């Protein structure tokens, strides 16, 4: 029996290699019998800035209300994004700031140090591109853009990161290398 999978493209361009990864992943998941929905953040209409923090409620735009509904529908999330300046793109960070809100993704309780994880029971894959060699990003930079998503965003809200694939360096990669990476995305989606 297939899973309900939400593919989230965190790159603002739908003409990027990240977009190609998202498309290949979604196609493979569909062929494997999964239900798939896709969110291309660059095509959503929303203010990525949480203007008053959590001090004041900022009404969600229609696209963000739909995104929340898709997240609640999903059993598995696949996040596809580039590493820029060692971290995630501002658009993806703004999406998390606006969508993964208290009462939706987590909830603090009086007397408890850690919040309830309201998105518990979901799993995730991360497909991440970079121009830095992945080994260098891991051992020298210590992977801040991966830890931020896996530990302090997804796991904080109860989503279990299952697998992370890193692709790079994208800059200067050959068509043959990019096809090999697309096949890796295809393989992970078919499970």
Short mmCIF file of C-alpha atoms in Angstrom, two decimals, residues 5-126:
data_model
loop_
_atom_site.label_atom_id
_atom_site.label_comp_id
_atom_site.label_asym_id
_atom_site.label_seq_id
_atom_site.Cartn_x
_atom_site.Cartn_y
_atom_site.Cartn_z
CA UNK A 5 3.97 11.89 -0.13
CA UNK A 6 4.36 15.66 -0.26
CA UNK A 7 7.31 16.84 -2.37
CA UNK A 8 8.43 20.35 -1.41
CA UNK A 9 10.75 22.20 -3.79
CA UNK A 10 12.66 24.74 -1.70
CA UNK A 11 14.55 26.25 -4.64
CA UNK A 12 12.80 29.38 -5.97
CA UNK A 13 13.32 28.39 -9.62
CA UNK A 14 11.35 25.67 -11.36
CA UNK A 15 14.19 25.49 -13.96
CA UNK A 16 16.84 24.40 -11.46
CA UNK A 17 18.50 21.04 -10.95
CA UNK A 18 16.54 20.86 -7.67
CA UNK A 19 13.35 21.09 -9.75
CA UNK A 20 14.58 18.23 -11.94
CA UNK A 21 15.21 16.18 -8.78
CA UNK A 22 11.70 16.99 -7.53
CA UNK A 23 10.13 15.94 -10.81
CA UNK A 24 12.09 12.69 -11.04
CA UNK A 25 11.31 11.86 -7.39
CA UNK A 26 7.58 12.55 -7.84
CA UNK A 27 7.36 10.50 -11.06
CA UNK A 28 9.12 7.55 -9.46
CA UNK A 29 6.94 7.68 -6.34
CA UNK A 30 3.79 7.71 -8.49
CA UNK A 31 5.02 4.71 -10.48
CA UNK A 32 5.68 2.89 -7.20
CA UNK A 33 2.03 3.33 -6.19
CA UNK A 34 2.31 6.29 -3.84
CA UNK A 35 -0.03 9.29 -3.82
CA UNK A 36 1.98 12.44 -4.51
CA UNK A 37 1.35 16.15 -4.09
CA UNK A 38 3.90 18.83 -4.90
CA UNK A 39 4.61 22.29 -3.50
CA UNK A 40 6.91 24.57 -5.48
CA UNK A 41 7.68 27.37 -3.01
CA UNK A 42 8.77 29.74 -5.77
CA UNK A 43 5.24 29.60 -7.20
CA UNK A 44 3.41 30.28 -3.92
CA UNK A 45 2.12 33.73 -3.07
CA UNK A 46 3.13 34.55 0.52
CA UNK A 47 5.17 36.94 2.64
CA UNK A 48 8.15 34.89 3.86
CA UNK A 49 8.75 37.22 6.80
CA UNK A 50 7.17 36.46 10.16
CA UNK A 51 6.64 40.17 10.86
CA UNK A 52 5.95 40.13 14.61
CA UNK A 53 7.46 36.79 15.56
CA UNK A 54 4.98 34.90 17.73
CA UNK A 55 3.85 38.09 19.49
CA UNK A 56 1.01 38.73 17.07
CA UNK A 57 -0.94 36.45 14.76
CA UNK A 58 -0.08 37.03 11.11
CA UNK A 59 -2.91 35.75 8.93
CA UNK A 60 -1.86 32.97 6.56
CA UNK A 61 -2.20 33.55 2.85
CA UNK A 62 -4.35 31.04 0.93
CA UNK A 63 -1.27 29.26 -0.45
CA UNK A 64 0.06 28.71 3.09
CA UNK A 65 -3.30 27.40 4.34
CA UNK A 66 -3.23 24.92 1.43
CA UNK A 67 0.39 24.02 2.30
CA UNK A 68 -0.62 23.27 5.90
CA UNK A 69 -3.46 21.06 4.65
CA UNK A 70 -1.01 19.21 2.39
CA UNK A 71 1.42 18.69 5.29
CA UNK A 72 -1.37 17.28 7.47
CA UNK A 73 -2.45 15.03 4.58
CA UNK A 74 1.08 13.67 4.04
CA UNK A 75 2.62 10.69 5.74
CA UNK A 76 6.00 11.48 4.21
CA UNK A 77 7.64 14.77 3.20
CA UNK A 78 10.45 15.10 0.69
CA UNK A 79 12.33 18.38 0.88
CA UNK A 80 14.50 19.32 -2.08
CA UNK A 81 16.64 22.42 -1.73
CA UNK A 82 20.09 23.87 -2.42
CA UNK A 83 22.71 24.84 0.13
CA UNK A 84 23.45 28.54 -0.22
CA UNK A 85 26.01 30.22 2.05
CA UNK A 86 26.15 27.03 4.10
CA UNK A 87 22.42 27.02 4.86
CA UNK A 88 18.98 26.81 3.37
CA UNK A 89 17.52 29.39 0.96
CA UNK A 90 15.66 32.33 2.52
CA UNK A 91 12.47 31.25 0.75
CA UNK A 92 12.50 27.84 2.47
CA UNK A 93 13.33 29.39 5.85
CA UNK A 94 10.49 31.88 5.41
CA UNK A 95 8.13 29.02 4.51
CA UNK A 96 9.00 27.21 7.73
CA UNK A 97 8.68 30.44 9.75
CA UNK A 98 5.20 31.07 8.40
CA UNK A 99 3.82 27.50 8.22
CA UNK A 100 5.38 25.51 11.08
CA UNK A 101 3.63 27.61 13.72
CA UNK A 102 2.79 26.97 17.37
CA UNK A 103 -0.49 25.10 17.46
CA UNK A 104 0.17 23.57 14.04
CA UNK A 105 3.66 22.02 14.19
CA UNK A 106 4.38 22.16 17.93
CA UNK A 107 2.74 23.26 21.17
CA UNK A 108 4.33 24.40 24.42
CA UNK A 109 2.75 23.27 27.66
CA UNK A 110 3.15 25.02 30.98
CA UNK A 111 5.71 23.28 33.15
CA UNK A 112 7.32 21.39 30.26
CA UNK A 113 10.72 22.32 28.84
CA UNK A 114 10.04 20.84 25.42
CA UNK A 115 6.95 21.24 23.27
CA UNK A 116 4.54 18.59 22.03
CA UNK A 117 5.47 17.48 18.52
CA UNK A 118 2.24 17.97 16.60
CA UNK A 119 3.50 16.52 13.30
CA UNK A 120 4.53 13.24 14.91
CA UNK A 121 4.22 10.10 12.82
CA UNK A 122 5.53 11.56 9.58
CA UNK A 123 8.85 10.77 7.94
CA UNK A 124 11.05 12.75 5.56
CA UNK A 125 13.69 12.52 2.86
CA UNK A 126 16.06 15.40 2.12
#
